[in-house]
Structures are given as C-alpha cells and as structure tokens.
Short mmCIF file of C-alpha atoms in Angstrom, two decimals:
data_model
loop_
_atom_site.label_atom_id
_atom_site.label_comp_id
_atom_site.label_asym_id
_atom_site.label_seq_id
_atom_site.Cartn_x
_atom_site.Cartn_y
_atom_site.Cartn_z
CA UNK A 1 20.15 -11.78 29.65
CA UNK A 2 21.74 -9.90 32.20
CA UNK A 3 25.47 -9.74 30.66
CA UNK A 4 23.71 -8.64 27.23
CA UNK A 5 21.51 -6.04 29.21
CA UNK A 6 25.04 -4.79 30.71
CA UNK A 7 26.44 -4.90 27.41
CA UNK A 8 23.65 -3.00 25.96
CA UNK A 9 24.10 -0.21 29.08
CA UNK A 10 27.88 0.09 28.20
CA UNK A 11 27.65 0.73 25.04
CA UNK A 12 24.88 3.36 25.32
CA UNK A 13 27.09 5.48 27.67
CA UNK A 14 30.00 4.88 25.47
CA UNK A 15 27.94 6.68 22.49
CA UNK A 16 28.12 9.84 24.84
CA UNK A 17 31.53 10.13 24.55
CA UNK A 18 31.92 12.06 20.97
CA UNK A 19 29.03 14.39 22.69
CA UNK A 20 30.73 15.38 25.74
CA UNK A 21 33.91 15.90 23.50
CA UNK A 22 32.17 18.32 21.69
CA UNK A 23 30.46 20.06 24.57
CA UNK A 24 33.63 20.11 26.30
CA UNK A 25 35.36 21.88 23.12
CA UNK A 26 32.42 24.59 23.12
CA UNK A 27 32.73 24.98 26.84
CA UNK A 28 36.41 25.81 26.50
CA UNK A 29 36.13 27.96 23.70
CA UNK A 30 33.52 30.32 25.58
CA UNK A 31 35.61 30.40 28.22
CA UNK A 32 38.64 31.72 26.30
CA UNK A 33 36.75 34.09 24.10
CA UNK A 34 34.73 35.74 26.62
CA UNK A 35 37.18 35.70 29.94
CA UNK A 36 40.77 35.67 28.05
CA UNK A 37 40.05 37.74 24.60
CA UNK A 38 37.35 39.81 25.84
CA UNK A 39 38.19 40.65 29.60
CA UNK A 40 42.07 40.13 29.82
CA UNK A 41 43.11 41.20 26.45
CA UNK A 42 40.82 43.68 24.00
CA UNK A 43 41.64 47.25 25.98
CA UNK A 44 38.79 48.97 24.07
CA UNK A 45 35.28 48.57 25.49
CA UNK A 46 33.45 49.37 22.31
CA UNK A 47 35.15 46.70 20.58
CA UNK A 48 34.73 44.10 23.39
CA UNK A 49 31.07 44.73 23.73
CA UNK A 50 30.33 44.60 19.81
CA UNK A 51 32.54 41.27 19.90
CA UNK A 52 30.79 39.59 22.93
CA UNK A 53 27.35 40.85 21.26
CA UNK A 54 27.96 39.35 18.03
CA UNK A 55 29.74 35.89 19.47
CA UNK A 56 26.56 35.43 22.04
CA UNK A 57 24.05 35.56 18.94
CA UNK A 58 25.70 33.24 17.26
CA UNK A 59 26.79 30.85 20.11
CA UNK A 60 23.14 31.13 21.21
CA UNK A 61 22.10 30.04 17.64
CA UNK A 62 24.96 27.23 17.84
CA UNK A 63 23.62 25.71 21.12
CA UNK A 64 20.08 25.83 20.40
CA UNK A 65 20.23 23.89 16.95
CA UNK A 66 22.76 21.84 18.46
CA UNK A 67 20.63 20.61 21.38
CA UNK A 68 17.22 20.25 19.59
CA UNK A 69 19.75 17.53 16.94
CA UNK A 70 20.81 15.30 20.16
CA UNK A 71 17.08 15.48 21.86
CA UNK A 72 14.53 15.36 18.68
CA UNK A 73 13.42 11.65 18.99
CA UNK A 74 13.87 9.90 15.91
CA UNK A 75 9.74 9.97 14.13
CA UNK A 76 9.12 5.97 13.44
CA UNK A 77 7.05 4.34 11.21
CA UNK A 78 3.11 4.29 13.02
CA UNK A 79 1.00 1.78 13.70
CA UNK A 80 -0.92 2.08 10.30
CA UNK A 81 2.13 0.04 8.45
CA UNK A 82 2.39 -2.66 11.04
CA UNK A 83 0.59 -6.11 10.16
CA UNK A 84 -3.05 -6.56 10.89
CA UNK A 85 -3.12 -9.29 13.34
CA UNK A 86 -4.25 -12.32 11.12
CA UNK A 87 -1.92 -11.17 8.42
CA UNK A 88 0.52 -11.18 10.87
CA UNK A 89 0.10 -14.97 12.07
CA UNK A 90 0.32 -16.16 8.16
CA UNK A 91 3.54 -14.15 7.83
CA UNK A 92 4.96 -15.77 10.78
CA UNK A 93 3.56 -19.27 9.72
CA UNK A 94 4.78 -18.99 6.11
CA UNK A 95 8.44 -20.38 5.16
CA UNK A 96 8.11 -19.35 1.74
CA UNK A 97 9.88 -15.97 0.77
CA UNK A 98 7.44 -15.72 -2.23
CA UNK A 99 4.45 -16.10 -0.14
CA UNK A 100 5.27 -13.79 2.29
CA UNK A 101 5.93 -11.09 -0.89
CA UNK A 102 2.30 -12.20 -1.50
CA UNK A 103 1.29 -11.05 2.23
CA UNK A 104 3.14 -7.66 2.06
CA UNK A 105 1.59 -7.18 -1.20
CA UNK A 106 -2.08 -7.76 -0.13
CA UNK A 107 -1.39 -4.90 2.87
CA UNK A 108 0.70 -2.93 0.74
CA UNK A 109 -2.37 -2.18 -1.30
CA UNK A 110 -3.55 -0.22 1.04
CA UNK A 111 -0.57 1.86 2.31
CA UNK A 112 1.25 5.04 0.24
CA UNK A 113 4.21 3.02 -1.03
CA UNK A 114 5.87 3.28 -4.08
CA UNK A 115 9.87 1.97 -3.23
CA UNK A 116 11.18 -1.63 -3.25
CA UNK A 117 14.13 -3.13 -2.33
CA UNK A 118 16.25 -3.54 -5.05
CA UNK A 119 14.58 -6.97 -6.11
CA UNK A 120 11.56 -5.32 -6.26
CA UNK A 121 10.16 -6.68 -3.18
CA UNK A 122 8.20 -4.63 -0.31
CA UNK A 123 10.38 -3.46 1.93
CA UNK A 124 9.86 -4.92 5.65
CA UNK A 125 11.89 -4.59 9.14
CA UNK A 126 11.82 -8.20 10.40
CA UNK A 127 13.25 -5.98 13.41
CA UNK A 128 10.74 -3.75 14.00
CA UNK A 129 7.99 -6.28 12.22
CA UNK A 130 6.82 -3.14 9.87
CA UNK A 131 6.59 -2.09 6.82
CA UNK A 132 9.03 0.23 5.65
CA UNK A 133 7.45 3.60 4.95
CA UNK A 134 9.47 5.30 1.65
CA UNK A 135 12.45 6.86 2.65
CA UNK A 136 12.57 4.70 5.65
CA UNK A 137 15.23 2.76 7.04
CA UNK A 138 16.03 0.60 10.26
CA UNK A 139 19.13 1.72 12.66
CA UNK A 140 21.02 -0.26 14.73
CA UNK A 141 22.62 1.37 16.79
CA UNK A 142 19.17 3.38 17.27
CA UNK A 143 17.54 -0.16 16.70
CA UNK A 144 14.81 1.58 15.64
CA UNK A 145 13.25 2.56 12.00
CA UNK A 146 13.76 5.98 11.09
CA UNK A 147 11.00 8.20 8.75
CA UNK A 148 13.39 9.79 6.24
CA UNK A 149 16.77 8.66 7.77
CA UNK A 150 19.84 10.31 6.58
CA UNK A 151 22.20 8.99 8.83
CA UNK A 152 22.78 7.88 12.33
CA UNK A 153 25.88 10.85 13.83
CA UNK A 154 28.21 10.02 16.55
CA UNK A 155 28.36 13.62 17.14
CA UNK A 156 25.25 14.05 18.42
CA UNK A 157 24.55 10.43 19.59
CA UNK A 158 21.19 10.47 17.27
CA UNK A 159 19.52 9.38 14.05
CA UNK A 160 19.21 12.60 12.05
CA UNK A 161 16.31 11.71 9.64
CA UNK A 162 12.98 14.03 8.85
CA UNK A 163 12.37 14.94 12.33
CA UNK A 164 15.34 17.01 13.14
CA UNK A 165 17.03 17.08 9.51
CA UNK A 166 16.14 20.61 9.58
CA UNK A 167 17.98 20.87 12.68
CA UNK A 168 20.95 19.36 11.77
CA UNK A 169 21.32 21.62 9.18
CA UNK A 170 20.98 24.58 10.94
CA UNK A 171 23.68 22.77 13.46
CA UNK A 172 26.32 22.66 10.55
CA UNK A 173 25.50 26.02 9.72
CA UNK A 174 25.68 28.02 13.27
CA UNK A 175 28.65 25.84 13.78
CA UNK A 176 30.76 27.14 10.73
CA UNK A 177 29.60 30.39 11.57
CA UNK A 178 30.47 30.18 15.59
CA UNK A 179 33.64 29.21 14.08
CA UNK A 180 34.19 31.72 11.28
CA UNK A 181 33.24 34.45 13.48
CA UNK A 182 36.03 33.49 16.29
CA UNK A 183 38.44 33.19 13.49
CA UNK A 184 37.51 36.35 12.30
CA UNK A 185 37.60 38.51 15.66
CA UNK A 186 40.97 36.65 17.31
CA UNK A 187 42.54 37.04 14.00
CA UNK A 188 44.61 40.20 15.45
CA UNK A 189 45.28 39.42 18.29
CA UNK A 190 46.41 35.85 17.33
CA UNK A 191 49.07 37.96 15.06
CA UNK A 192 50.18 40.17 17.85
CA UNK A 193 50.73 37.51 20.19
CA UNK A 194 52.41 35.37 17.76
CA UNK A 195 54.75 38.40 16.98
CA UNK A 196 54.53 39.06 20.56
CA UNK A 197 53.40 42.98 20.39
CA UNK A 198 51.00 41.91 23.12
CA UNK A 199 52.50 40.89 26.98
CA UNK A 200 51.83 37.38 27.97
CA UNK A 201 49.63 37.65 30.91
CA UNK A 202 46.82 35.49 32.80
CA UNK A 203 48.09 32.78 30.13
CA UNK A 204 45.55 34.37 27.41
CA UNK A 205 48.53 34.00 24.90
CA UNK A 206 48.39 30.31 24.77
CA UNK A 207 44.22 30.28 25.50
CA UNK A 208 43.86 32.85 22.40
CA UNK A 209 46.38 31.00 20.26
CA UNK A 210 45.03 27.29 20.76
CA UNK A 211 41.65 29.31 19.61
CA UNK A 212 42.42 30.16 16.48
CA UNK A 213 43.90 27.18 15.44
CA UNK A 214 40.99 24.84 16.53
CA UNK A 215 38.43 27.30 15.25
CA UNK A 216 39.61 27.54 12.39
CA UNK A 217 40.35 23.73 11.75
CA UNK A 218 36.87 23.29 12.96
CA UNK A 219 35.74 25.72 10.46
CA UNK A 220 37.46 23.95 7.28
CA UNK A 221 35.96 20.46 8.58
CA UNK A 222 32.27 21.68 9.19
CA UNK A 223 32.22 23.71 5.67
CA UNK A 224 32.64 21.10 3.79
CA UNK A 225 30.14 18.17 5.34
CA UNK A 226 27.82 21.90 4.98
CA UNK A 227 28.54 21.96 1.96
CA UNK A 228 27.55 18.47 0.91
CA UNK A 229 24.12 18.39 3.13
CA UNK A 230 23.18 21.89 1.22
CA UNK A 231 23.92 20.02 -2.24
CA UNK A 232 21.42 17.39 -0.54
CA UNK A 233 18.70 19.18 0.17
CA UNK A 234 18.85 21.23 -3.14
CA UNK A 235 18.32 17.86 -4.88
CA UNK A 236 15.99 16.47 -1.96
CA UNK A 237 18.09 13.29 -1.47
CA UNK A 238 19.13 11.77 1.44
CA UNK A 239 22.96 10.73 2.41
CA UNK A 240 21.49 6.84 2.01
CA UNK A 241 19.72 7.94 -1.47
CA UNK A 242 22.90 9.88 -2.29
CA UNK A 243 24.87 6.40 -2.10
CA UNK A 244 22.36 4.19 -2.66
CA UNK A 245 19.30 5.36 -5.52
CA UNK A 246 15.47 4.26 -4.40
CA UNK A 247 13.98 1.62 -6.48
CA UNK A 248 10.88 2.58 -8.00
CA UNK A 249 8.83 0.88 -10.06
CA UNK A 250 10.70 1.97 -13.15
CA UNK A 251 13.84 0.96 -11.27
CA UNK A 252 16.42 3.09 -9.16
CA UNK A 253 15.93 6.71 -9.58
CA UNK A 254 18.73 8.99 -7.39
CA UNK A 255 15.77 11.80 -8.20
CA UNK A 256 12.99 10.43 -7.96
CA UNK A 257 12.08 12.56 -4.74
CA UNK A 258 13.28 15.89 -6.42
CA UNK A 259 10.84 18.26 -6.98
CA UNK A 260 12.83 21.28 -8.25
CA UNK A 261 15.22 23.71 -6.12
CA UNK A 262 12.08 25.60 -4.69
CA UNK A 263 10.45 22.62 -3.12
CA UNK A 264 13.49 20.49 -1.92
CA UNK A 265 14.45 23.11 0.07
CA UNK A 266 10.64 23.61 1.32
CA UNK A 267 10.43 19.67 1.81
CA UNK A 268 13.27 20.65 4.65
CA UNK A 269 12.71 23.76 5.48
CA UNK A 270 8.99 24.64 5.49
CA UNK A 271 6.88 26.83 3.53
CA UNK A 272 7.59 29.92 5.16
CA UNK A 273 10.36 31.43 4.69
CA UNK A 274 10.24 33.37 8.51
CA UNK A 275 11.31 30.21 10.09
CA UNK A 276 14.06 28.99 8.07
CA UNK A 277 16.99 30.01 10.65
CA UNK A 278 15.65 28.68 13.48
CA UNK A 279 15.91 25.20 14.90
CA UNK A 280 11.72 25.02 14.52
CA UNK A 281 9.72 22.39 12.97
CA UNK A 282 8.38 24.36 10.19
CA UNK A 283 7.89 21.17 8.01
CA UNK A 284 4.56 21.43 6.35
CA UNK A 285 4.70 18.42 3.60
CA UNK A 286 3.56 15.75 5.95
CA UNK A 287 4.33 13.72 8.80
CA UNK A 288 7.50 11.55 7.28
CA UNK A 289 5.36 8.46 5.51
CA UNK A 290 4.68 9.75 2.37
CA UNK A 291 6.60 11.87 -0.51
CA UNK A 292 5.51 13.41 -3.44
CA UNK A 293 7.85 12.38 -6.14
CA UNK A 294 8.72 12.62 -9.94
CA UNK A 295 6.59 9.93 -10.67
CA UNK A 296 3.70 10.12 -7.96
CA UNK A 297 1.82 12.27 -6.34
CA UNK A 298 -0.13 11.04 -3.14
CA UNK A 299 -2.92 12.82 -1.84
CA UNK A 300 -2.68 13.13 1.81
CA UNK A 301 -6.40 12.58 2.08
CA UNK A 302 -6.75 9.71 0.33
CA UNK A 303 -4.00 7.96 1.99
CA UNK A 304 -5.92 8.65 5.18
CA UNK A 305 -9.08 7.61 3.93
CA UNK A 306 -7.17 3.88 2.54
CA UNK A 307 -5.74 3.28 5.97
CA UNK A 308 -9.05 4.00 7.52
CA UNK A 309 -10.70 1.37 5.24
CA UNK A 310 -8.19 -1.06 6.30
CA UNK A 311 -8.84 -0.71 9.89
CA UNK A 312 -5.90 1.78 10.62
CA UNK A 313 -5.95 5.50 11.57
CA UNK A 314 -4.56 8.29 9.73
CA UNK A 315 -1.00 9.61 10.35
CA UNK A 316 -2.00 12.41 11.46
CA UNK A 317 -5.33 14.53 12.65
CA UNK A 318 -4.37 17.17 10.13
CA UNK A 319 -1.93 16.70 7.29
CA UNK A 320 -0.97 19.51 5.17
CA UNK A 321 -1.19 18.95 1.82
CA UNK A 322 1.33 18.06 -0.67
CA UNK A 323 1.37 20.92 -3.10
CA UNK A 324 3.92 21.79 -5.46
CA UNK A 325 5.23 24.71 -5.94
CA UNK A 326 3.27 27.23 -8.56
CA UNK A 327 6.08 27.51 -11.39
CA UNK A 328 6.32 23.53 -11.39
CA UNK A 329 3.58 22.01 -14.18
CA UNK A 330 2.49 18.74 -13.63
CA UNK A 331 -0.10 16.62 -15.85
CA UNK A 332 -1.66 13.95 -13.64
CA UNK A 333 -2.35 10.55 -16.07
CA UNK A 334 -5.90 9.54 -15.00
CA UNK A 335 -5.17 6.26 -15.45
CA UNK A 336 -3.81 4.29 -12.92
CA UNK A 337 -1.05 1.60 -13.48
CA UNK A 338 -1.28 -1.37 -11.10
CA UNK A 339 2.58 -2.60 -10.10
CA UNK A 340 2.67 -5.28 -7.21
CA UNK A 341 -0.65 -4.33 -5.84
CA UNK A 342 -0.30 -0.79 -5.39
CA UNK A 343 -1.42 2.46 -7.68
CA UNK A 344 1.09 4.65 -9.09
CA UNK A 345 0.03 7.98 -10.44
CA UNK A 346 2.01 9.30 -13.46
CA UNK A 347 3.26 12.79 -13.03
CA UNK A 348 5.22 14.62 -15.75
CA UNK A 349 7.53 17.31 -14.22
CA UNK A 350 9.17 20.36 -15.61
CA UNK A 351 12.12 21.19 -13.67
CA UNK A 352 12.82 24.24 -12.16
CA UNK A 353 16.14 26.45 -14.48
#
C-alpha cells in the first residue's frame, strides 16, 4: 500500500509540471512587457500608459479564466444514480453480464437516461460503482466520473467537462488575445531592434525579441485548438462526442445533443448574454445529468419527482428549466416508446438557418 500511495503522490505532483510551465511563461512575459517594453524602451508616456492599460485588461481577463479552469472541481455524477443498497448486493452477487443489464435496467427506469454504450447496454463505472449520467464519462487520471467531460488537459492539470467548460473557453480565448495583443504592440519595436534603430540597453533587446517570437507562436497554437472548441460548442458536442458519436436508442447520433446555433451556445454559455465574457457560471440548463436532445426532451421536474419516488433526492433544490429557444418548433409525440426500460419522448426539430 504504501509504495502505491507514494506512487500515487509522485505522480500527482508530476501533473503540476505543464502548469508551472505555463505560469512561469506568463510570469516572464509580464515581466518583459511591463519593465523592458514599457519602462526601458517606449519614450512616449501616452503610448506606454494606453499599452500597459490595454495589456492589464486583458492579462487580468487571461489569469482569471485561467485560474477558475485549474480550480473548478470536476461536477460528478450524485448520489441519485448510485445503486440502491439491495440492488447493489444482487449486482455484486450476479456473474451473469445479462443479468446485471437486467439490474441497471430495473434502476434505469427511474433515472433521465437515454445513451448506451455502443452494445446498447446501460452505461455503468464499475470504478465509481454508478451509473453513468448522459454525457458522462470516468477519468483516470482524475479517477473520477465527470458530468459532461470533454477532456482531461495537462495544461491546467484538470478535467474540463460542464463545470468549467465555459471557462476553458474563455481561457483559449483571453489567451489568443493576451497573445495577439503583445504581438500587436512589440511589433515595432521588435523591427527596430532587429534592424537595430533602437540601442541595446538593460538587455530589453533580447527580452523584447524572445517576446514576439513566443507570443506569437503561442498565438498560432491557441487559435487553432479555439478554433475547434468554438466549432464544438456551435454544434453542442463534446471533444469525446466529436470522436466518438453517443448511442441512442436509434443508434449513434454525433447530433443528437444539438439544438440549433442559438441554444448550443446557451447550453455553454448561459442565457444571458451579460455574462458571456466572464469566467462566471452562467449555465442555466441544469446541473450536468440531463440534456435536452434531438430526440428527447426531459422535464426537469419530472426527473425530480422519478428520483424522489425511487427513494433519491433531486439534483438540485431548483433546476432551471430546459427550454428551447423561441424560433426552434418542436412537436412533442404523446406517446411514449418504451426502449430497455426507460421512456423516450419523440421530438421533431427544425434547425436553426
């Protein structure tokens, strides 16, 4: 035990390493904007006040999106899609893969589920011992299941998943822009030094130089994973999703979570559109277990009121609703298929043009 637990310790404060790279990198680049662009170099105070002005909103931005990523604790799957206790003890008891399926099922009745694995089983984290909420997946280097997961990133030592997507994002974005705007304001002064119209004092030629070059390579490396996490949350898909559809009960469907432009972007970004550039949880579609989708609607109500009747509480106290958005028609089919145990609602869905 004691070698693993070491083991275990080692490798935690390894994962730290690709942070403090990155901190480091930030620290240095403040340090050579502000002190050797801004104090040593620019001779006009205007110019170096609008620049340090304009760097400190953005580095502010940077930081703060940034550092809500890294500490944001990954949301996990409550104690509503555990296993009641005597349903537990027969899962543990039974050998038989089918009769276990036959276990899931019976709780899976009563839980908002509507993904399987890819045999069309219910989805469960001998891990964690729970049942996989949709959208959910189990980490191992977090070794924990993550509501929503995207992915687990090395550069902020966390699982970025639906409680700090948002964040994330915003992270990509203040980061491209920290860059572009360093770039953008050390672009002259990179070209005098380099055709040395500027003295070489206090070592700011080789500071303001290095800049340039690692902003801007920086710049080129964050647009485009930007870039691909904006195409993402247009079409309300996950980097998992993206690579690997969710199985429905009409079979893998890569958009079976979109909802139209409108409301992917709201699914990440909130309702309000006030709170879209800050690193805020503005989420107001529910607390990570359940999705509306192409195919289903859930009601956040009667979810609650399901896992109430089978002895579990709700997700939350209050759950928004899951409304879509106005210019998005949907015809709810009264009648209710049974798949596997569980009720699927058809929903037809006009996309948005």
């Amino acid at each position: 035990m004691a070698p693993s637990h070491a083991l275990r310790c080692c490798k935690r404060t390894v994962n730290w390493i690709p942070v403090l790279f990155i901190n480091l990198v930030v620290g240095w680049s403040y340090y050579a904007y502000v002190v050797e662009l801004c104090v040593y170099t620019i001779p006009n105070n205007a110019e170096r006040i609008s620049y340090l002005v304009i760097f400190h909103i953005f580095f502010f931005m940077f930081i703060w999106s940034y550092w809500k990523t890294i500490w944001t604790r990954p949301a996990e799957p409550s104690k509503a899609f555990t296993l009641p206790r005597a349903e537990k003890e027969l899962f543990e008891r039974e050998e038989r893969a089918e009769m276990q399926q036959e276990i899931l099922k019976k709780v899976a009745r009563n839980l908002p589920l509507y993904t399987r694995t890819a045999g069309g089983a219910i989805r469960y984290c001998d891990h964690c011992q729970v049942v996989k909420p949709d959208r959910c997946h189990h980490c191992s280097t977090c070794e924990t299941c993550v509501l929503k997961m995207d992915h687990h990133c090395p550069w902020v030592n966390n699982c970025v998943g639906f409680s700090n997507y948002k964040y994330f994002v915003l992270f990509l974005t203040y980061a491209s822009l920290y860059c572009a705007v360093i770039c953008a304001t050390v672009a002259q002064y990179f070209i005098k030094f380099w055709t040395k119209q500027l003295p070489d004092t206090h070592s700011a030629k080789f500071h303001i130089l290095f800049l340039f070059f690692v902003a801007a390579l920086f710049f080129i490396s964050i647009l485009s994973l930007l870039s691909y996490h904006l195409w993402l949350v247009s079409k309300n898909r996950t980097t998992i999703e993206a690579f690997r559809a969710p199985v429905f009960a009409n079979g893998p469907d890569k958009n079976g979570f979109s909802l139209g432009f409108k409301r992917n972007v709201a699914e990440v970004f909130g309702d309000e559109a006030k709170y879209f550039i800050f690193p805020v949880f503005s989420s107001s579609l529910g607390d990570g277990h359940s999705f509306v989708t192409r195919l289903v609607h859930i009601d956040p109500e009667q979810a609650n009121s399901a896992l109430q009747q089978n002895g579990k509480s709700p997700f939350m106290e209050e759950t928004s609703p899951n409304v879509l958005a106005n210019d998005t028609q949907h015809i709810v089919d009264e009648d209710k298929e049974k798949n596997g145990g569980v009720q699927i609602v058809s929903v037809a869905m006009e996309s948005e043009q």
